[in-house]
Coordinates of C-alpha atoms in Angstrom, one line a residue:
X1 CA 1.1 23.9 -6.6
X2 CA 0.3 24.2 -3.0
X3 CA 0.8 26.1 0.3
X4 CA 3.4 25.0 2.8
X5 CA 2.7 24.8 6.5
X6 CA 5.5 24.1 9.1
X7 CA 4.8 21.2 11.5
X8 CA 4.8 22.2 15.2
X9 CA 7.2 20.3 17.5
X10 CA 8.2 20.3 21.1
X11 CA 11.6 22.0 21.3
X12 CA 12.5 20.3 24.7
X13 CA 11.9 16.9 23.2
X14 CA 13.8 17.8 20.0
X15 CA 16.8 18.9 22.1
X16 CA 16.6 15.6 24.0
X17 CA 16.6 13.6 20.8
X18 CA 19.5 15.7 19.5
X19 CA 21.4 14.9 22.7
X20 CA 20.7 11.2 22.0
X21 CA 22.6 11.5 18.7
X22 CA 20.0 12.5 16.1
X23 CA 21.0 15.5 13.8
X24 CA 19.0 18.6 14.8
X25 CA 16.6 18.7 11.8
X26 CA 15.9 15.0 12.2
X27 CA 15.3 15.5 15.9
X28 CA 12.8 18.2 15.1
X29 CA 11.0 16.0 12.6
X30 CA 10.7 13.2 15.1
X31 CA 9.4 15.4 17.8
X32 CA 6.8 16.8 15.4
X33 CA 5.6 13.2 14.9
X34 CA 5.0 12.5 18.5
X35 CA 8.3 10.8 19.4
X36 CA 9.2 11.6 23.0
X37 CA 12.2 9.4 23.7
X38 CA 14.8 7.7 21.5
X39 CA 13.5 4.3 22.7
X40 CA 10.1 5.0 21.2
X41 CA 11.7 4.1 17.8
X42 CA 12.8 0.8 19.1
X43 CA 10.8 -2.3 19.8
X44 CA 11.2 -6.1 19.8
X45 CA 8.9 -8.8 18.6
X46 CA 7.9 -9.5 22.2
X47 CA 6.5 -5.9 22.3
X48 CA 3.9 -6.7 19.6
X49 CA 0.3 -6.6 20.7
X50 CA -0.7 -10.1 21.7
X51 CA -3.2 -12.1 19.4
X52 CA -5.7 -12.6 22.3
X53 CA -6.6 -8.9 22.1
X54 CA -8.0 -9.3 18.6
X55 CA -11.6 -10.5 18.4
X56 CA -12.0 -14.2 17.4
X57 CA -8.2 -14.6 16.8
X58 CA -7.7 -17.1 19.6
X59 CA -10.9 -19.1 18.7
X60 CA -10.1 -19.1 15.0
X61 CA -6.5 -20.2 15.8
X62 CA -7.9 -23.2 17.8
X63 CA -10.2 -24.1 14.9
X64 CA -7.4 -23.9 12.4
X65 CA -5.1 -25.9 14.6
X66 CA -7.8 -28.7 14.8
X67 CA -8.1 -28.6 11.0
X68 CA -4.3 -29.0 10.7
X69 CA -4.3 -32.0 13.1
X70 CA -7.1 -33.6 11.2
X71 CA -5.1 -33.1 8.0
X72 CA -7.9 -31.2 6.3
X73 CA -7.3 -29.6 2.9
X74 CA -6.9 -25.9 3.4
X75 CA -7.1 -23.5 0.5
X76 CA -6.3 -19.8 1.0
X77 CA -8.3 -17.3 -1.0
X78 CA -6.2 -14.2 -1.6
X79 CA -6.2 -10.8 -3.3
X80 CA -4.3 -9.8 -6.4
X81 CA -2.3 -6.9 -4.9
X82 CA 1.0 -7.0 -3.1
X83 CA -0.6 -7.3 0.3
X84 CA -2.9 -10.1 -0.9
X85 CA -0.1 -12.0 -2.6
X86 CA 2.2 -11.6 0.4
X87 CA -0.6 -12.5 2.8
X88 CA -1.2 -15.7 0.8
X89 CA 2.6 -16.5 0.9
X90 CA 2.7 -15.9 4.6
X91 CA -0.3 -18.2 5.0
X92 CA 1.1 -21.0 2.9
X93 CA 4.6 -20.9 4.4
X94 CA 3.2 -20.5 7.9
X95 CA 0.7 -23.4 7.5
X96 CA 3.6 -25.6 6.2
X97 CA 5.6 -24.7 9.3
X98 CA 2.7 -25.6 11.5
X99 CA 2.2 -29.0 9.9
X100 CA -0.6 -28.5 7.4
X101 CA -0.7 -31.0 4.6
X102 CA -0.2 -29.4 1.2
X103 CA -2.0 -26.1 1.8
X104 CA -3.0 -24.4 -1.5
X105 CA -4.3 -21.1 -2.7
X106 CA -6.6 -19.4 -5.2
X107 CA -6.4 -15.8 -6.3
X108 CA -9.1 -14.2 -8.5
X109 CA -8.3 -12.9 -11.9
X110 CA -8.8 -9.1 -11.6
X111 CA -10.4 -8.9 -15.0
X112 CA -12.5 -12.0 -15.1
X113 CA -13.4 -12.8 -11.5
X114 CA -13.4 -9.4 -9.7
X115 CA -12.3 -8.9 -6.1
X116 CA -12.4 -11.4 -3.3
X117 CA -14.1 -14.6 -2.5
X118 CA -16.9 -15.4 -4.9
X119 CA -19.2 -18.4 -5.6
X120 CA -17.0 -19.1 -8.6
X121 CA -13.9 -19.4 -6.4
X122 CA -15.8 -21.6 -4.0
X123 CA -16.6 -24.0 -6.8
X124 CA -13.0 -24.0 -7.9
X125 CA -11.9 -24.7 -4.4
X126 CA -14.4 -27.6 -4.2
X127 CA -12.9 -29.0 -7.4
X128 CA -9.5 -28.9 -5.6
X129 CA -11.1 -31.0 -2.7
X130 CA -11.0 -28.1 -0.3
X131 CA -12.4 -28.6 3.2
X132 CA -11.3 -25.3 4.7
X133 CA -11.4 -21.9 3.1
X134 CA -9.2 -19.3 4.7
X135 CA -9.4 -15.8 3.2
X136 CA -6.6 -13.2 3.4
X137 CA -7.0 -9.5 2.6
X138 CA -10.6 -10.1 1.6
X139 CA -13.8 -11.7 2.7
X140 CA -15.4 -9.2 5.0
X141 CA -17.9 -8.2 2.2
X142 CA -18.3 -11.7 0.7
X143 CA -21.7 -12.4 2.3
X144 CA -23.2 -14.5 -0.5
X145 CA -20.0 -16.4 -1.2
X146 CA -19.5 -17.3 2.4
X147 CA -23.1 -18.4 2.7
X148 CA -22.6 -20.6 -0.4
X149 CA -19.4 -22.1 0.9
X150 CA -21.1 -23.0 4.2
X151 CA -24.0 -24.6 2.3
X152 CA -21.4 -26.7 0.6
X153 CA -20.1 -27.9 3.9
X154 CA -16.9 -25.9 4.0
X155 CA -15.2 -24.5 7.1
X156 CA -14.7 -20.8 6.5
X157 CA -12.3 -18.5 8.3
X158 CA -12.3 -14.9 7.1
X159 CA -9.2 -12.8 7.8
X160 CA -9.3 -9.2 6.5
X161 CA -8.5 -5.7 7.4
X162 CA -11.0 -3.7 5.3
X163 CA -13.9 -1.8 6.8
X164 CA -17.0 -3.9 7.2
X165 CA -20.4 -3.2 5.9
X166 CA -23.6 -3.4 8.1
X167 CA -24.0 -7.1 7.2
X168 CA -21.2 -9.5 7.9
X169 CA -20.6 -12.9 6.3
X170 CA -21.6 -15.8 8.4
X171 CA -18.2 -17.5 8.5
X172 CA -17.1 -19.8 11.3
X173 CA -14.9 -16.9 12.5
X174 CA -14.0 -13.5 11.2
X175 CA -10.6 -12.1 12.2
X176 CA -10.5 -8.4 11.4
X177 CA -9.3 -5.7 13.8
X178 CA -11.7 -3.3 12.1
X179 CA -14.9 -5.4 12.6
X180 CA -17.5 -4.1 15.0
X181 CA -16.8 -4.9 18.7
X182 CA -13.1 -5.5 18.2
X183 CA -11.0 -3.6 20.7
X184 CA -7.6 -4.5 19.3
X185 CA -5.6 -1.3 19.8
X186 CA -4.0 -1.3 16.3
X187 CA -6.5 -0.9 13.5
X188 CA -3.8 -0.5 11.0
X189 CA -2.7 -4.1 10.3
X190 CA -2.6 -5.0 6.6
X191 CA -4.0 -8.2 5.3
X192 CA -0.8 -10.1 5.7
X193 CA -0.5 -8.8 9.2
X194 CA -3.8 -10.2 10.2
X195 CA -2.8 -13.6 8.7
X196 CA 0.4 -13.4 10.7
X197 CA -1.6 -12.9 13.9
X198 CA -3.8 -15.9 13.1
X199 CA -0.8 -18.0 12.6
X200 CA 0.6 -16.9 16.0
X201 CA -2.7 -17.9 17.6
X202 CA -2.7 -21.2 15.8
X203 CA 0.8 -22.0 17.0
X204 CA -0.3 -21.2 20.5
X205 CA -3.3 -23.6 20.2
X206 CA -1.0 -26.3 18.9
X207 CA 1.4 -25.6 21.8
X208 CA -1.4 -25.9 24.3
X209 CA -2.2 -29.3 22.8
X210 CA 1.3 -30.4 23.6
X211 CA 2.7 -30.6 20.1
X212 CA 5.9 -28.8 21.1
X213 CA 6.6 -30.5 24.3
X214 CA 9.5 -32.5 22.8
X215 CA 10.4 -30.6 19.7
X216 CA 11.0 -26.8 19.2
X217 CA 8.0 -24.8 18.0
X218 CA 8.2 -23.4 14.5
X219 CA 9.8 -20.0 14.1
X220 CA 7.2 -17.8 12.5
X221 CA 9.6 -14.8 12.7
X222 CA 11.1 -16.2 9.4
X223 CA 7.9 -14.8 7.7
X224 CA 8.3 -11.2 9.1
X225 CA 10.1 -10.0 6.0
X226 CA 7.0 -10.7 3.9
X227 CA 4.7 -9.2 6.5
X228 CA 6.9 -6.1 6.5
X229 CA 6.8 -5.9 2.6
X230 CA 3.0 -6.1 2.7
X231 CA 2.7 -3.5 5.4
X232 CA 4.8 -1.0 3.4
X233 CA 3.2 -1.8 0.1
X234 CA -0.4 -1.4 1.4
X235 CA 0.4 2.0 2.7
X236 CA -1.3 1.4 6.1
X237 CA -0.5 3.7 9.0
X238 CA 2.8 3.0 10.6
X239 CA 1.7 2.9 14.2
X240 CA 4.0 1.4 16.8
X241 CA 2.8 -2.2 16.2
X242 CA 3.4 -1.9 12.4
X243 CA 6.7 -0.1 13.1
X244 CA 7.9 -3.1 15.0
X245 CA 6.8 -5.4 12.1
X246 CA 8.5 -3.3 9.5
X247 CA 11.7 -2.7 11.5
X248 CA 12.2 -6.4 12.3
X249 CA 11.4 -7.3 8.7
X250 CA 14.0 -4.9 7.4
X251 CA 16.5 -6.2 9.9
X252 CA 16.1 -9.7 8.6
X253 CA 16.5 -8.5 5.0
X254 CA 19.7 -6.6 6.0
X255 CA 21.0 -9.8 7.6
X256 CA 20.2 -11.7 4.3
X257 CA 17.7 -13.9 6.1
X258 CA 14.9 -13.1 3.7
X259 CA 12.7 -15.5 1.7
X260 CA 14.2 -16.6 -1.6
X261 CA 11.4 -15.0 -3.6
X262 CA 11.9 -11.6 -2.0
X263 CA 15.7 -11.9 -2.5
X264 CA 15.1 -12.7 -6.2
X265 CA 12.8 -9.7 -6.7
X266 CA 15.4 -7.4 -5.2
X267 CA 18.0 -8.8 -7.6
X268 CA 15.9 -8.2 -10.7
X269 CA 15.2 -4.7 -9.4
X270 CA 18.9 -4.1 -9.0
X271 CA 18.7 -3.6 -5.3
X272 CA 21.0 -4.7 -2.5
X273 CA 19.4 -6.5 0.5
X274 CA 22.1 -5.3 2.9
X275 CA 21.2 -1.6 2.9
X276 CA 17.7 -1.3 1.4
X277 CA 15.3 1.1 3.1
X278 CA 11.6 0.5 3.7
X279 CA 10.8 3.2 1.1
X280 CA 13.1 1.6 -1.5
X281 CA 11.5 -1.8 -0.7
X282 CA 8.0 -0.4 -1.5
X283 CA 9.1 1.2 -4.8
X284 CA 11.3 -1.6 -6.0
X285 CA 9.5 -4.8 -5.1
X286 CA 5.8 -4.0 -4.6
X287 CA 5.2 -2.8 -8.2
X288 CA 6.7 -6.0 -9.6
X289 CA 4.3 -8.1 -7.6
X290 CA 1.4 -5.8 -8.3
X291 CA 2.1 -6.0 -12.0
X292 CA 0.9 -9.7 -12.2
X293 CA -2.3 -8.9 -10.4
X294 CA -3.0 -5.8 -12.5
X295 CA -2.6 -7.6 -15.8
X296 CA -4.1 -11.1 -14.9
X297 CA -3.9 -13.1 -11.7
X298 CA -1.2 -12.9 -9.1
X299 CA -0.3 -16.6 -8.9
X300 CA 3.1 -15.7 -10.2
X301 CA 3.7 -13.3 -7.3
X302 CA 2.7 -16.0 -4.8
X303 CA 4.8 -18.7 -6.4
X304 CA 7.8 -16.4 -6.4
X305 CA 7.4 -15.5 -2.7
X306 CA 6.9 -19.1 -1.6
X307 CA 9.8 -20.6 -3.8
X308 CA 12.1 -22.6 -1.6
X309 CA 15.2 -22.3 -3.8
X310 CA 16.9 -19.4 -5.4
X311 CA 16.9 -20.5 -9.1
X312 CA 13.2 -21.2 -9.1
X313 CA 12.5 -17.9 -7.3
X314 CA 14.6 -16.0 -9.8
X315 CA 12.7 -17.5 -12.8
X316 CA 9.5 -16.3 -11.3
X317 CA 11.0 -12.9 -10.5
X318 CA 12.1 -12.4 -14.1
X319 CA 8.6 -13.2 -15.3
X320 CA 7.2 -10.6 -12.9
X321 CA 9.8 -8.1 -14.3
X322 CA 8.5 -8.6 -17.8
X323 CA 5.0 -8.1 -16.7
X324 CA 6.0 -4.9 -14.9
X325 CA 7.6 -3.6 -18.1
X326 CA 4.3 -4.3 -19.9
X327 CA 2.4 -2.6 -17.2
X328 CA 4.5 0.5 -17.5
X329 CA 3.8 0.8 -21.2
X330 CA 0.1 0.4 -20.7
X331 CA 0.1 2.9 -17.9
X332 CA 1.9 5.5 -20.0
X333 CA -0.6 5.1 -22.8
X334 CA -3.6 5.4 -20.5
X335 CA -2.1 8.4 -18.7
X336 CA -1.8 10.2 -22.0
X337 CA -5.4 9.3 -22.8
X338 CA -6.5 10.6 -19.4
X339 CA -4.7 13.9 -19.8
X340 CA -6.2 14.4 -23.2
X341 CA -9.7 13.7 -21.8
X342 CA -9.2 16.3 -19.0
X343 CA -8.3 18.8 -21.6
X344 CA -11.8 18.4 -23.1
X345 CA -13.7 18.6 -19.8
X346 CA -16.3 21.4 -19.5
X347 CA -15.1 22.3 -16.1
X348 CA -11.5 21.4 -15.3
X349 CA -11.9 23.1 -11.8
X350 CA -14.8 20.8 -10.9
X351 CA -14.6 19.3 -7.3
X352 CA -14.0 15.8 -8.6
X353 CA -12.8 14.0 -11.8
X354 CA -14.4 11.0 -13.5
X355 CA -12.6 9.4 -16.5
X356 CA -13.6 6.5 -18.7
X357 CA -12.2 4.9 -21.9
X358 CA -13.5 1.7 -23.4
X359 CA -10.0 0.7 -24.3
X360 CA -8.5 1.0 -20.8
X361 CA -7.4 -2.0 -18.7
X362 CA -9.3 -2.3 -15.4
X363 CA -6.1 -3.4 -13.6
X364 CA -4.3 -0.1 -14.3
X365 CA -7.1 2.5 -13.8
X366 CA -6.1 2.9 -10.2
X367 CA -2.6 4.1 -11.2
X368 CA -4.1 6.5 -13.7
X369 CA -6.5 7.9 -11.0
X370 CA -3.6 8.3 -8.6
X371 CA -1.5 10.3 -11.2
X372 CA -4.4 12.5 -12.1
X373 CA -5.3 13.1 -8.4
X374 CA -1.7 14.2 -7.8
X375 CA -1.7 16.5 -10.8
X376 CA -5.0 18.2 -10.2
X377 CA -5.5 17.6 -6.5
X378 CA -9.1 16.5 -6.9
X379 CA -10.7 13.2 -5.9
X380 CA -10.4 11.1 -9.1
X381 CA -12.1 7.9 -10.3
X382 CA -11.0 6.2 -13.5
X383 CA -13.2 3.5 -15.1
X384 CA -12.6 0.7 -17.6
X385 CA -14.9 -2.0 -19.0
X386 CA -15.5 -5.0 -16.8
X387 CA -14.2 -8.2 -18.3
X388 CA -16.0 -10.4 -15.8
X389 CA -18.2 -13.1 -17.3
X390 CA -21.8 -12.1 -17.3
X391 CA -20.9 -8.5 -16.5
X392 CA -21.2 -7.0 -20.0
X393 CA -22.3 -3.4 -20.0
X394 CA -20.6 -2.8 -16.6
X395 CA -17.5 -0.7 -15.9
X396 CA -15.1 -0.9 -13.0
X397 CA -13.7 2.1 -11.4
X398 CA -10.7 2.7 -9.1
X399 CA -10.5 6.0 -7.2
X400 CA -8.0 8.0 -5.3
X401 CA -8.8 10.9 -3.0
X402 CA -7.2 13.8 -1.2
X403 CA -7.1 14.9 2.5
X404 CA -10.5 15.9 3.7
X405 CA -12.6 13.7 1.3
X406 CA -13.2 10.2 2.6
X407 CA -13.7 8.2 -0.6
X408 CA -15.4 5.1 0.7
X409 CA -17.8 7.2 2.8
X410 CA -18.5 9.4 -0.3
X411 CA -19.5 6.3 -2.3
X412 CA -21.6 5.1 0.6
X413 CA -23.5 8.4 0.6
X414 CA -24.1 8.1 -3.1
X415 CA -25.3 4.5 -2.6
X416 CA -27.8 5.6 0.0
X417 CA -29.0 8.6 -2.0
X418 CA -29.2 6.7 -5.3
X419 CA -30.0 3.0 -4.5
X420 CA -28.9 0.7 -7.3
X421 CA -26.6 3.2 -9.0
X422 CA -23.5 1.6 -7.6
X423 CA -23.5 -2.2 -8.0
X424 CA -20.8 -2.8 -5.5
X425 CA -18.0 -0.8 -3.8
X426 CA -15.4 -0.9 -1.1
X427 CA -12.2 0.6 0.1
X428 CA -10.7 3.2 2.5
X429 CA -10.6 6.9 2.9
X430 CA -8.0 7.6 0.2
X431 CA -8.6 4.7 -2.2
X432 CA -11.7 2.8 -3.2
X433 CA -13.1 0.6 -6.0
X434 CA -16.6 0.3 -7.4
X435 CA -18.7 -1.1 -10.3
X436 CA -21.5 0.7 -12.1
X437 CA -23.4 0.2 -15.4
X438 CA -21.7 2.0 -18.3
X439 CA -25.0 3.8 -19.2
X440 CA -25.1 5.2 -15.6
X441 CA -21.8 7.0 -15.8
X442 CA -23.2 10.5 -16.4
X443 CA -25.6 10.1 -13.5
X444 CA -22.8 8.7 -11.3
X445 CA -20.4 11.5 -12.3
X446 CA -22.9 14.2 -11.3
X447 CA -23.7 12.5 -8.0
X448 CA -20.0 12.0 -7.3
X449 CA -19.2 15.7 -7.8
X450 CA -22.2 16.7 -5.7
X451 CA -21.3 14.4 -2.9
X452 CA -17.6 15.6 -2.8
X453 CA -18.6 19.2 -2.9
X454 CA -21.1 18.7 -0.1
X455 CA -18.5 17.2 2.2
X456 CA -15.6 19.4 1.3
X457 CA -14.4 21.8 4.1
X458 CA -13.2 25.2 3.2
X459 CA -9.7 25.0 1.6
X460 CA -10.0 21.4 0.7
X461 CA -8.9 21.8 -2.9
X462 CA -5.8 23.8 -2.1
X463 CA -3.0 21.3 -1.3
X464 CA -1.4 22.0 2.0
X465 CA 2.0 20.4 2.2
X466 CA 3.3 20.0 5.7
X467 CA 7.0 20.6 6.0
X468 CA 9.6 20.3 8.8
X469 CA 11.0 23.8 8.4
X470 CA 14.2 24.8 6.6
X471 CA 17.6 23.2 6.5
X472 CA 20.7 25.3 7.1
X473 CA 23.5 25.1 4.5
X474 CA 25.5 23.0 6.9
X475 CA 22.6 20.4 7.1
X476 CA 23.1 19.3 3.5
X477 CA 25.3 16.4 4.6
X478 CA 25.4 12.6 4.2
X479 CA 25.1 12.3 7.9
X480 CA 21.7 13.9 7.9
X481 CA 20.6 11.8 4.9
X482 CA 21.9 8.6 6.5
X483 CA 20.1 9.4 9.8
X484 CA 16.9 9.8 7.9
X485 CA 17.5 6.5 6.0
X486 CA 18.1 4.6 9.3
X487 CA 14.5 5.3 10.5
X488 CA 11.4 3.5 9.3
X489 CA 9.0 6.0 7.9
X490 CA 5.5 5.5 6.5
X491 CA 1.8 6.6 6.6
X492 CA 1.0 8.5 9.8
X493 CA 4.8 8.7 10.4
X494 CA 5.9 10.4 7.1
X495 CA 9.5 10.9 6.1
X496 CA 10.7 14.5 6.8
X497 CA 10.0 17.1 4.1
X498 CA 12.0 20.3 4.4
X499 CA 11.5 23.6 2.5
X500 CA 13.9 26.2 1.3
X501 CA 14.2 29.0 -1.3
X502 CA 16.6 27.9 -4.1
X503 CA 18.2 29.4 -7.1
X504 CA 17.7 27.0 -10.0
X505 CA 21.1 27.0 -11.8
X506 CA 20.4 24.3 -14.3
X507 CA 17.5 22.0 -15.3
X508 CA 17.0 19.3 -17.9
X509 CA 14.6 16.4 -18.6
X510 CA 15.6 12.8 -18.0
X511 CA 13.9 10.3 -20.3
X512 CA 11.4 13.0 -21.2
X513 CA 9.8 12.3 -17.8
X514 CA 11.8 13.6 -14.8
X515 CA 13.2 17.0 -14.1
X516 CA 16.9 16.9 -13.1
X517 CA 18.0 20.1 -11.2
X518 CA 21.1 21.8 -10.1
X519 CA 20.2 24.0 -7.2
X520 CA 22.0 26.5 -5.0
X521 CA 21.1 27.8 -1.5
X522 CA 23.3 30.4 0.3
X523 CA 26.3 29.4 -1.8
X524 CA 25.8 25.6 -1.3
X525 CA 25.2 23.6 -4.5
X526 CA 23.1 20.5 -4.4
X527 CA 21.5 18.3 -7.0
X528 CA 17.8 17.5 -7.1
X529 CA 15.2 15.6 -9.1
X530 CA 11.5 16.0 -9.5
X531 CA 10.0 12.8 -10.6
X532 CA 7.2 12.9 -13.3
X533 CA 7.6 16.7 -13.7
X534 CA 8.2 18.1 -17.1
X535 CA 7.3 21.7 -16.7
X536 CA 10.5 23.8 -16.0
X537 CA 10.9 25.8 -12.8
X538 CA 11.4 29.5 -12.5
X539 CA 14.9 30.9 -11.7
X540 CA 14.0 31.2 -8.1
X541 CA 11.7 28.7 -6.4
X542 CA 10.4 27.8 -2.9
X543 CA 10.7 24.0 -2.9
X544 CA 9.6 21.3 -0.5
X545 CA 11.9 18.3 -0.7
X546 CA 13.3 15.1 0.9
X547 CA 17.0 14.7 1.5
X548 CA 18.4 11.3 0.6
X549 CA 21.4 9.3 -0.5
X550 CA 21.4 8.5 -4.2
X551 CA 23.2 5.3 -5.1
X552 CA 24.3 4.9 -8.6
X553 CA 27.2 3.0 -10.3
X554 CA 28.7 2.2 -6.9
X555 CA 28.7 5.9 -5.8
X556 CA 26.7 7.4 -2.9
X557 CA 25.8 11.1 -3.4
X558 CA 23.5 13.5 -1.7
X559 CA 20.3 14.3 -3.6
X560 CA 17.1 16.2 -3.0
X561 CA 13.8 14.7 -4.1
X562 CA 11.5 17.5 -4.9
X563 CA 7.9 17.0 -3.6
X564 CA 6.3 20.4 -4.3
X565 CA 6.6 24.1 -5.1
X566 CA 4.7 26.7 -3.2
X567 CA 2.4 28.9 -5.3
X568 CA 3.6 32.4 -4.4
X569 CA 0.4 34.0 -5.6
X570 CA -1.8 31.6 -3.6
X571 CA 0.2 32.4 -0.5
X572 CA -0.4 36.1 -0.9
X573 CA -4.1 35.9 -1.2

């Protein structure tokens, strides 16, 4: 339950956007998100911020270009999520286009190796005759591993987008828009986005050396579909730079100019590349790539995305589909365990929630934390035993937070107040990971709740859902839904949510999981669905929802996706 607040918007701008062809409610939503002109939603690849604005990008590109010319063995060290796997694929495919000889990759096993570059991975890379290590979506916190790699004589280029600690690894170059002293205007690039920028800089360096004086330069735009996928999947803010990346990536997908692996993943998900939206891409493809990384390593995801032919790609996609089914089963089981655990907590209204079960899988605890956070609107960390070699007695946690509580900063505060309690940690404002000793869980839980409460502004634990006003009965049309679908939405540019009072005419559970609704508003009937909601609604309800086109069995119908219901009693307080 939550309170609804209506977004403010400039009515003059909204009227101008409506005159440009956007339906009135969509024009209001765009104006509320800072759009001033219709052309603000457009952008070409040439409008991307140039690589030279990013600290070390040009210099790292020159070094990488030299390594390519000298035919050095380059191994990319990736991460096990969709951004990491996509970033590795972008790196492998891009290096091949630029002339690198058999570039290869290594991705840590989430359970056994932990996150990011490690001494173990350095040793594995050396066994593969590596001469150059190139990280993607990790490395900014790998101080000891980079030092070890340099001692072994390796060239090391770190590309990452995560927030840095006070001490940086002593790599040959670090390319990260979020590192200290970097004035790159967009801090929102995902890991694959940073890799894409390094490839652009490398191509420029090769061009300056005259490699493309007689032959056309490689077209790195062929990789933009994978960069778009990673940008959407990693839920990074959709600023103008990222909007261009996603828009151009979606355009190539709609033109059927996508990578074979991405095409195969869409097929196993039952999706059509010709009309898929950015949101559908995130929900249909990303979980299947993430499944491999959650349950083991994400080599499968990378091999799928870099497959050159359709049959091979489809084989990998089907294996990822099976892993995703396995992931769903484990997640359901762990979710039930978590809900049972919360039912036994001494204080269910505590400012934060910590959960642990020795039978849980560390690759899925983040999903559990996310579901619990959504249900109880409290910062939540779920722990599972570490399976890393030599890490017996340790547990790994994955946390999700709410607006107003910066999770990484909260962990940093705990780390400073309780030195040694947290063995390692990292992340962002709304998601973070950490490792502690199992015996220290009670101490950590107490410190976590205290830190959250200390930094919680008034009203933090009452969810405030921002809505874009009401829809009139005449707005429940396919044209409004299609207009919304035609725009790329994402973090910092969220899809419109409207709110209306409805009469609930009928409701039933689908697959014992989702609430299917028949609603009526001022005599207009419309269908709706509330995903992962089992509790029935009252006869009359004030609902926040998205309006969309539901595609099923070849039919396109209007549907409302219910996001929230306002708590009438809370509003009256």
